[in-house]
mmCIF file of C-alpha atoms and ligand atoms in Angstrom:
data_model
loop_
_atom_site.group_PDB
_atom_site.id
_atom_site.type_symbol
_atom_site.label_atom_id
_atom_site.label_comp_id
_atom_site.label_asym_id
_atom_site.label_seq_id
_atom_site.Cartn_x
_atom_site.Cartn_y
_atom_site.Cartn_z
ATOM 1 C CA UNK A 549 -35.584 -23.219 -30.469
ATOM 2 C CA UNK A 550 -35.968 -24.654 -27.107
ATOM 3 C CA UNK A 551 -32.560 -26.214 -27.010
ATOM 4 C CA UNK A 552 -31.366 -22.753 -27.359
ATOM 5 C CA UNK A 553 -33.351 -21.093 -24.549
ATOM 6 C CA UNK A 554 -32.306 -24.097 -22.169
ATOM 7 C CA UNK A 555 -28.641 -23.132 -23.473
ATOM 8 C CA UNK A 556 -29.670 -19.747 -23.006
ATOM 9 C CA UNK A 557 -31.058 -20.791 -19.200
ATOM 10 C CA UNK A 558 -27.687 -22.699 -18.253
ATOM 11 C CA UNK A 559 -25.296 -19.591 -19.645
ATOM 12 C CA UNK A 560 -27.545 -17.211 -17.476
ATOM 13 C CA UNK A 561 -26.804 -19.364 -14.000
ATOM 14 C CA UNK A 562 -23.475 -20.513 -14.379
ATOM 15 C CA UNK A 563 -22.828 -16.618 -15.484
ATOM 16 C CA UNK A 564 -24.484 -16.002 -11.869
ATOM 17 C CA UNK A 565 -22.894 -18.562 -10.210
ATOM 18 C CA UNK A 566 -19.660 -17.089 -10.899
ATOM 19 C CA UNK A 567 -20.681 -13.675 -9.770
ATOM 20 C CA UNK A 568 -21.310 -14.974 -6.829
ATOM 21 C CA UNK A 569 -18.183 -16.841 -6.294
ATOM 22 C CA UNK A 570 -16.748 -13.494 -6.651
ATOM 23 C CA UNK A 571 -19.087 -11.852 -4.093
ATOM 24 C CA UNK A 572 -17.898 -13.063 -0.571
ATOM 25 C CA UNK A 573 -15.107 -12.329 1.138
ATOM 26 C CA UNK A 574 -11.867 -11.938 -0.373
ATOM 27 C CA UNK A 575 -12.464 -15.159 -2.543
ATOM 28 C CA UNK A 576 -9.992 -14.961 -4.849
ATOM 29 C CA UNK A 577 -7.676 -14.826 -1.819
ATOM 30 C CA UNK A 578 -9.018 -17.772 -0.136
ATOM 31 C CA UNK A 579 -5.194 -19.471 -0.398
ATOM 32 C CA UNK A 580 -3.413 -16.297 0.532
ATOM 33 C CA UNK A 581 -2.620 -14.820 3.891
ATOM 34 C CA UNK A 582 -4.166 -12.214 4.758
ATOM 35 C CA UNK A 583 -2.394 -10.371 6.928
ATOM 36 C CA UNK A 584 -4.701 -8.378 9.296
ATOM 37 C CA UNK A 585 -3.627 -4.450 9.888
ATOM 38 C CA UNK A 586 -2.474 -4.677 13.639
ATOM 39 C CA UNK A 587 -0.074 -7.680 12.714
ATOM 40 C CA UNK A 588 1.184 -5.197 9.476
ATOM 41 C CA UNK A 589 1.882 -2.547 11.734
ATOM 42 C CA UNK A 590 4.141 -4.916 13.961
ATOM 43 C CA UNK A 591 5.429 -5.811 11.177
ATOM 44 C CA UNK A 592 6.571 -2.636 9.876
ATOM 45 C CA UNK A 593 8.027 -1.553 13.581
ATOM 46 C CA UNK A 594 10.139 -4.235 13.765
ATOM 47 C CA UNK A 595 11.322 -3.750 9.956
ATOM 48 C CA UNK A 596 12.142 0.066 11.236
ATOM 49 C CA UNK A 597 13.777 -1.444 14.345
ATOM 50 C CA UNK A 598 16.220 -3.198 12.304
ATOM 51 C CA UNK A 599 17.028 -0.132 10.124
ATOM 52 C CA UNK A 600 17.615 2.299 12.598
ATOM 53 C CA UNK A 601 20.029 -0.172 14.851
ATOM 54 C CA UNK A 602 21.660 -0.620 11.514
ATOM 55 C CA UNK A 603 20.777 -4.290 11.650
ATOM 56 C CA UNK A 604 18.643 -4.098 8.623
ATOM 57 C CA UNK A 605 18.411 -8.186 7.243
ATOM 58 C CA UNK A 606 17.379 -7.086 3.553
ATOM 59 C CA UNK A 607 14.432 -9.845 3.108
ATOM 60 C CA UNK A 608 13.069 -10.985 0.372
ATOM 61 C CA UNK A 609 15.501 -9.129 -1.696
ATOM 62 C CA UNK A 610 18.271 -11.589 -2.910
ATOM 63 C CA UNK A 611 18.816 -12.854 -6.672
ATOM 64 C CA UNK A 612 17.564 -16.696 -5.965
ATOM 65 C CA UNK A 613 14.462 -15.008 -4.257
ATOM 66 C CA UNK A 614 13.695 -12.429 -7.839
ATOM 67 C CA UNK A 615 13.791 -15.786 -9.471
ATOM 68 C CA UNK A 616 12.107 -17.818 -7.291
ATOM 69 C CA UNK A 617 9.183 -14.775 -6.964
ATOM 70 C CA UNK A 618 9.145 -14.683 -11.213
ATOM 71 C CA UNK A 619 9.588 -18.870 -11.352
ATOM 72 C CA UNK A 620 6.486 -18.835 -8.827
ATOM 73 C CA UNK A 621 4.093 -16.678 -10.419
ATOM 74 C CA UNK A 622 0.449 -17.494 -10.883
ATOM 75 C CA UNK A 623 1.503 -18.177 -14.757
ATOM 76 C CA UNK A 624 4.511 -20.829 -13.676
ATOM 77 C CA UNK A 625 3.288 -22.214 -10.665
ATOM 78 C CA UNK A 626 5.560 -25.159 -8.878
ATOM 79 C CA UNK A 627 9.325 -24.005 -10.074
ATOM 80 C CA UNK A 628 12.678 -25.255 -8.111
ATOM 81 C CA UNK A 629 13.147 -23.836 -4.579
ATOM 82 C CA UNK A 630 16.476 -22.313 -4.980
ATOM 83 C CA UNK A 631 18.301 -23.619 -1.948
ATOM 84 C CA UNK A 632 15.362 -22.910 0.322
ATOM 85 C CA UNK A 633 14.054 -25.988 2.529
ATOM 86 C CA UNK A 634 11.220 -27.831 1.955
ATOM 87 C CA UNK A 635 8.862 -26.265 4.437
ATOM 88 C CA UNK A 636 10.149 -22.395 3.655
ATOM 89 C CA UNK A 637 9.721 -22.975 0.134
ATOM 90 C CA UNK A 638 5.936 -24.135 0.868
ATOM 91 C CA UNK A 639 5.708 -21.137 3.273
ATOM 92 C CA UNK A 640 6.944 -18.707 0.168
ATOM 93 C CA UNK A 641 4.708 -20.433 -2.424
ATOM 94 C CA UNK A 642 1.693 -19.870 -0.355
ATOM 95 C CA UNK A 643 2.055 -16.547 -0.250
ATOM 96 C CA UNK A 644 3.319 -15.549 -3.822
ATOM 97 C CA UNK A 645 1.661 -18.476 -5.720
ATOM 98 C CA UNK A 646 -1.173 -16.866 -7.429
ATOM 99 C CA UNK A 647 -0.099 -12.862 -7.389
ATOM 100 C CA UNK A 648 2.060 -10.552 -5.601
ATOM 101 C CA UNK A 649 0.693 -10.501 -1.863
ATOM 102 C CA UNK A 650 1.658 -7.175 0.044
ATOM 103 C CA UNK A 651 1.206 -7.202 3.224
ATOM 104 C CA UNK A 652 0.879 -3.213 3.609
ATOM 105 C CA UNK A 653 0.541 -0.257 1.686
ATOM 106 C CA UNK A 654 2.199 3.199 1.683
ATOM 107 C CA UNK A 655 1.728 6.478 0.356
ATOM 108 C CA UNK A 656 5.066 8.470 0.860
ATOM 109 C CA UNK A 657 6.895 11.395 -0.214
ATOM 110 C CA UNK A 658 9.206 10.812 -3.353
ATOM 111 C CA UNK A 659 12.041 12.135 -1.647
ATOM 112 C CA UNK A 660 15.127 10.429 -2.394
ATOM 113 C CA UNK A 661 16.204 10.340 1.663
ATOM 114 C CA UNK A 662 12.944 8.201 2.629
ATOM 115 C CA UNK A 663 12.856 5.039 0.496
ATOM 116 C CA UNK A 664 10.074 2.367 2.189
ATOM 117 C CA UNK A 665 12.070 -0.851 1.354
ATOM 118 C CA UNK A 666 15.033 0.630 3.296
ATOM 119 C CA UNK A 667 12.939 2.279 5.836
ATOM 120 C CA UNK A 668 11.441 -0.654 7.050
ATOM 121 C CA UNK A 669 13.726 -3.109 6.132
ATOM 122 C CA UNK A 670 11.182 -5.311 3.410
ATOM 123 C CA UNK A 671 12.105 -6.947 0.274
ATOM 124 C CA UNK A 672 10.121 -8.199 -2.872
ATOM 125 C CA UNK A 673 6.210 -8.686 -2.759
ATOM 126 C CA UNK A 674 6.508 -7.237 0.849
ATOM 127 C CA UNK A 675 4.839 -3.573 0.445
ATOM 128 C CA UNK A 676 2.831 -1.716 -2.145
ATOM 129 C CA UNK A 677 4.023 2.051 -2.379
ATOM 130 C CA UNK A 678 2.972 5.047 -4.094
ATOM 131 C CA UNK A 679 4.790 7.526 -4.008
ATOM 132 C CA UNK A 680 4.438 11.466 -4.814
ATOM 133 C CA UNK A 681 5.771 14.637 -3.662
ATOM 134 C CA UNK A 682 4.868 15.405 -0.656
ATOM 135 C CA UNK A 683 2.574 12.370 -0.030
ATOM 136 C CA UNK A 684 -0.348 14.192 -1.902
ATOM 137 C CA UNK A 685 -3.397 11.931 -2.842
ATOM 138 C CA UNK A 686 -4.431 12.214 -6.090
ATOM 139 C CA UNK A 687 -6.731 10.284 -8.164
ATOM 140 C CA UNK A 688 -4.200 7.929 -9.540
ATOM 141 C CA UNK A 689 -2.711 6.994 -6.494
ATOM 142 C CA UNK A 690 -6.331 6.315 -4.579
ATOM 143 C CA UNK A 691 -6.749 3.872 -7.552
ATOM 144 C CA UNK A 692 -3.577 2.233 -6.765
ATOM 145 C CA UNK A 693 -4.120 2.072 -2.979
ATOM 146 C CA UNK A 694 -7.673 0.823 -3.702
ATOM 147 C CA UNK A 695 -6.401 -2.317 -5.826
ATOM 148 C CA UNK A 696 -3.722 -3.360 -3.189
ATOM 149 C CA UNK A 697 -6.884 -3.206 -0.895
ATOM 150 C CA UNK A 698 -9.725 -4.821 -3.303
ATOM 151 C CA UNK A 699 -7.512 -7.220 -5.499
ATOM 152 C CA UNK A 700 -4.170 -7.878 -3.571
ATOM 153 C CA UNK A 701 -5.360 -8.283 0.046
ATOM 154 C CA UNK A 702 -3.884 -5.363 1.772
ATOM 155 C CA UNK A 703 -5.257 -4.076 5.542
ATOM 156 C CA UNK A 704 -2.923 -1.671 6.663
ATOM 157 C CA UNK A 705 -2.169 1.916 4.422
ATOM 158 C CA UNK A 706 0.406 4.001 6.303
ATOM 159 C CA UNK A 707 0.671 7.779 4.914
ATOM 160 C CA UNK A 708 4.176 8.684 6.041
ATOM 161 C CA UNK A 709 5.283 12.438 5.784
ATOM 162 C CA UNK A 710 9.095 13.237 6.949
ATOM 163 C CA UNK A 711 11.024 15.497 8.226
ATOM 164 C CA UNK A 712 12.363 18.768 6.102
ATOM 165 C CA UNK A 713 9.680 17.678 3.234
ATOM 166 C CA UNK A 714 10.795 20.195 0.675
ATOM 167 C CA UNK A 715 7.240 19.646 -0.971
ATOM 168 C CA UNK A 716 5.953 20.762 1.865
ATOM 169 C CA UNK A 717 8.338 24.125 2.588
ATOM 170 C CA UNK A 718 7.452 24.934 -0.761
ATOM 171 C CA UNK A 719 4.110 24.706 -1.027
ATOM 172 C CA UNK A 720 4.376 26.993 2.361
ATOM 173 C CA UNK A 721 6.710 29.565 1.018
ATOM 174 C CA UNK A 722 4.896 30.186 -2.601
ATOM 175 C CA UNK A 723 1.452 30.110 -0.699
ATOM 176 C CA UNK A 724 2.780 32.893 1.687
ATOM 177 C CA UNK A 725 4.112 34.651 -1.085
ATOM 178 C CA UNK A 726 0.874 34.413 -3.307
ATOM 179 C CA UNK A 727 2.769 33.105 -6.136
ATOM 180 C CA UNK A 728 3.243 30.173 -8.677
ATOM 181 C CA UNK A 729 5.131 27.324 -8.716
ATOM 182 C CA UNK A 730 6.552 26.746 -12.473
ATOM 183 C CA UNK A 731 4.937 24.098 -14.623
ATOM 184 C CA UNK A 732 3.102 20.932 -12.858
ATOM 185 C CA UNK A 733 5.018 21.427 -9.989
ATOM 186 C CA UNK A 734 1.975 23.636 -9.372
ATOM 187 C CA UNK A 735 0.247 20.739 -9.277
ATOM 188 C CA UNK A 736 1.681 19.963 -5.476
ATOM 189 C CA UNK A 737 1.104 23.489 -4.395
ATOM 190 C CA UNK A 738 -2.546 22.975 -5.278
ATOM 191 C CA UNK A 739 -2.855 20.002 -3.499
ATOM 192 C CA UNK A 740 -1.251 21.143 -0.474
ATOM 193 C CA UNK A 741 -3.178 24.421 -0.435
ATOM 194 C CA UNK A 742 -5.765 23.262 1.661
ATOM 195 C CA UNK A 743 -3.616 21.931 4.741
ATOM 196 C CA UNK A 744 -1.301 25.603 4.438
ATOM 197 C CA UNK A 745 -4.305 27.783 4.042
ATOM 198 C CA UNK A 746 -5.704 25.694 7.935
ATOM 199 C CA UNK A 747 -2.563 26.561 9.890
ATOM 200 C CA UNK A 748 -1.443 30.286 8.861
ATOM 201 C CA UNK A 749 0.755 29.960 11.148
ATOM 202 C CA UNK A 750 2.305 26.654 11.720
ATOM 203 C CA UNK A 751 5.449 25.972 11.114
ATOM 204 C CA UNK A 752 6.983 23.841 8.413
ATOM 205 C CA UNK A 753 6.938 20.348 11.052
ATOM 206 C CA UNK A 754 3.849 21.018 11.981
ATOM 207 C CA UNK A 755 2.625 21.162 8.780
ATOM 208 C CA UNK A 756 4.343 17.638 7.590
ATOM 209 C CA UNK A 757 2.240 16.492 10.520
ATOM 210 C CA UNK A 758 -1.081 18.236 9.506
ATOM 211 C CA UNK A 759 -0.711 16.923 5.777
ATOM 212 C CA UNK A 760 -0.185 13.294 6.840
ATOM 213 C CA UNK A 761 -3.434 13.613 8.962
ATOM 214 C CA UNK A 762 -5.205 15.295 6.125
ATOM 215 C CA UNK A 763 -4.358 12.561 3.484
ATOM 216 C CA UNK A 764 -5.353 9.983 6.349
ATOM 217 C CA UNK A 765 -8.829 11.383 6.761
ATOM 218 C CA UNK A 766 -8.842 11.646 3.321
ATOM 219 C CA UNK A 767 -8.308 7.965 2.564
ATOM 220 C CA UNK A 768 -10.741 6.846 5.685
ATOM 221 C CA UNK A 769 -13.566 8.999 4.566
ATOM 222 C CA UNK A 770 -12.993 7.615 0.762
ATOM 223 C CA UNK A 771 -16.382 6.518 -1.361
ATOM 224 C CA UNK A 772 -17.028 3.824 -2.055
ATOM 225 C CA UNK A 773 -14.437 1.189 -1.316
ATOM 226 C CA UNK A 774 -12.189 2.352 1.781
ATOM 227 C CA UNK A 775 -14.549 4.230 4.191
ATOM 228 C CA UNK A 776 -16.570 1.062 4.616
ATOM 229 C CA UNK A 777 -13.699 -1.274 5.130
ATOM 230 C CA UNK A 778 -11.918 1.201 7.743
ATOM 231 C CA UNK A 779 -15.664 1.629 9.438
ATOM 232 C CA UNK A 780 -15.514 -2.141 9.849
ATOM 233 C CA UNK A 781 -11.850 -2.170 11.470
ATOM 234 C CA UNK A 782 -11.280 -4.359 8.524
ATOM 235 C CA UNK A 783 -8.833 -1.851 7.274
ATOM 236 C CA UNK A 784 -6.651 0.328 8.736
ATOM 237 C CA UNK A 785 -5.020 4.035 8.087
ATOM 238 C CA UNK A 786 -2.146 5.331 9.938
ATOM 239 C CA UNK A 787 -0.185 8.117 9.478
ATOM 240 C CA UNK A 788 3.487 7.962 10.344
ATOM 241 C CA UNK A 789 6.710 10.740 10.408
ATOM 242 C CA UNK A 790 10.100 9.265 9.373
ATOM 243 C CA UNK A 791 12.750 11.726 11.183
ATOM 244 C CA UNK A 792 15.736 11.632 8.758
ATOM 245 C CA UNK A 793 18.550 12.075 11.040
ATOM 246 C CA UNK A 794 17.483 8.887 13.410
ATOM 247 C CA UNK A 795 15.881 7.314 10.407
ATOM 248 C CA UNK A 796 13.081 6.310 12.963
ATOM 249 C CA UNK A 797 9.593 6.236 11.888
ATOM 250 C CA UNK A 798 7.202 7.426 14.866
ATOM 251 C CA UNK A 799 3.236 6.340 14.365
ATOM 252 C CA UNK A 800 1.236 9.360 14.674
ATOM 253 C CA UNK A 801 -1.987 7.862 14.878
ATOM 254 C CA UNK A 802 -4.126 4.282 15.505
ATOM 255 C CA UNK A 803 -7.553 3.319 14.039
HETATM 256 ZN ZN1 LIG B 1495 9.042 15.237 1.015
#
């Protein structure tokens, strides 16, 4: 009997142990980069810089890089470099060793004109997106954001709205009218309700704008995992406008 409540005694501390192993900061991270959300945003600028002087570099993106990134995973650690050198090779396994490791997220529009990886020039492992009409934040997509924040390491979330968002017009047009969109597409309208019903009269860019603020405010004042970590300056949300014609993403905001 008393063998079994010293087991019992060892189970219960190494049980605590663990959980608090788990408990500081970003543990399970402690060999990845973290990259903090001012360098992210750089990042991303520079990434833009390169798409809209049509000098985009495509990173990350080639065939010996997918099988490097699969090769490299947390289950098949070590594999061949594929041509890289020595030192990038080290560089890359760092930072894909034990998981995917993006270095920002993004909540955009599903419009087919406004893809991320092209926007800002990234490759493989390089951003975590969701993506829904019209940049809405539903409860899915918070969950998403949150794990790229809580499990993958993620500072920076950039809401980006764009020019003529059809989501957007819509949502406008069948509010004004007092009508109803058919089927889920609903669904948009009633998430965009809010934003239309606060500017009667703004027009349809102005409104992109407002959205992209109200999903950012929305994310910031988020219980219980963002709010606190955007409080601390540990994360950051931004909201950003990608003009289609320029394909230039302007930063409407800094926290
Ligand atoms: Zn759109």
């Amino acid at each position: 009997m008393r063998k079994v409540q010293i087991a019992l005694y060892f189970f219960v501390i190494s049980l605590l142990a663990a959980y608090q192993r788990t408990d500081g900061a970003d543990p399970q991270h402690a060999d990845q980069p973290i990259v903090p959300p001012a360098d992210a945003l750089s990042r991303l600028k520079e990434g833009n810089g390169r798409f809209t002087a049509g000098n985009p570099q495509h990173p990350h993106e080639s065939v010996d890089e997918r099988k490097y990134m699969a090769l490299n995973s947390y289950e098949n650690a070590g594999a061949i470099p594929f041509g890289m050198t020595t030192e990038q090779a080290a560089k890359r396994r760092t930072e894909l060793i034990k998981s995917q490791h993006p270095f920002a997220i993004i909540l955009s529009c599903s419009d087919s004109r406004v893809p991320p990886e092209l926007v800002f020039d990234e490759g493989l492992g390089d951003l975590f997106i969701v993506r829904v009409a019209g940049n809405v934040l539903n409860d899915e997509g918070l969950g998403s954001i949150e794990y790229a924040v809580d499990i993958l390491g993620a500072r920076l979330i950039l809401v980006l709205g764009h020019q003529s968002c059809g989501a957007v017009d819509a949502a406008m047009k069948i509010v004004a009218a007092k009508g109803k969109a058919p089927g889920h597409i609903q669904s948009l309208v009633t998430a965009l309700k809010p934003v239309v019903d606060s500017m009667p009269k703004g027009d349809l860019d102005t409104m992109i704008k407002a959205n992209v603020k109200h999903v950012v405010d929305a994310l910031r004042s988020s219980t219980p995992i963002l709010k606190a970590k955007v409080d601390s300056g540990e994360v950051q949300v931004i909201g950003g406008y990608y003009t289609l014609d320029t394909g230039a993403v302007t930063f409407l905001e800094g926290k």
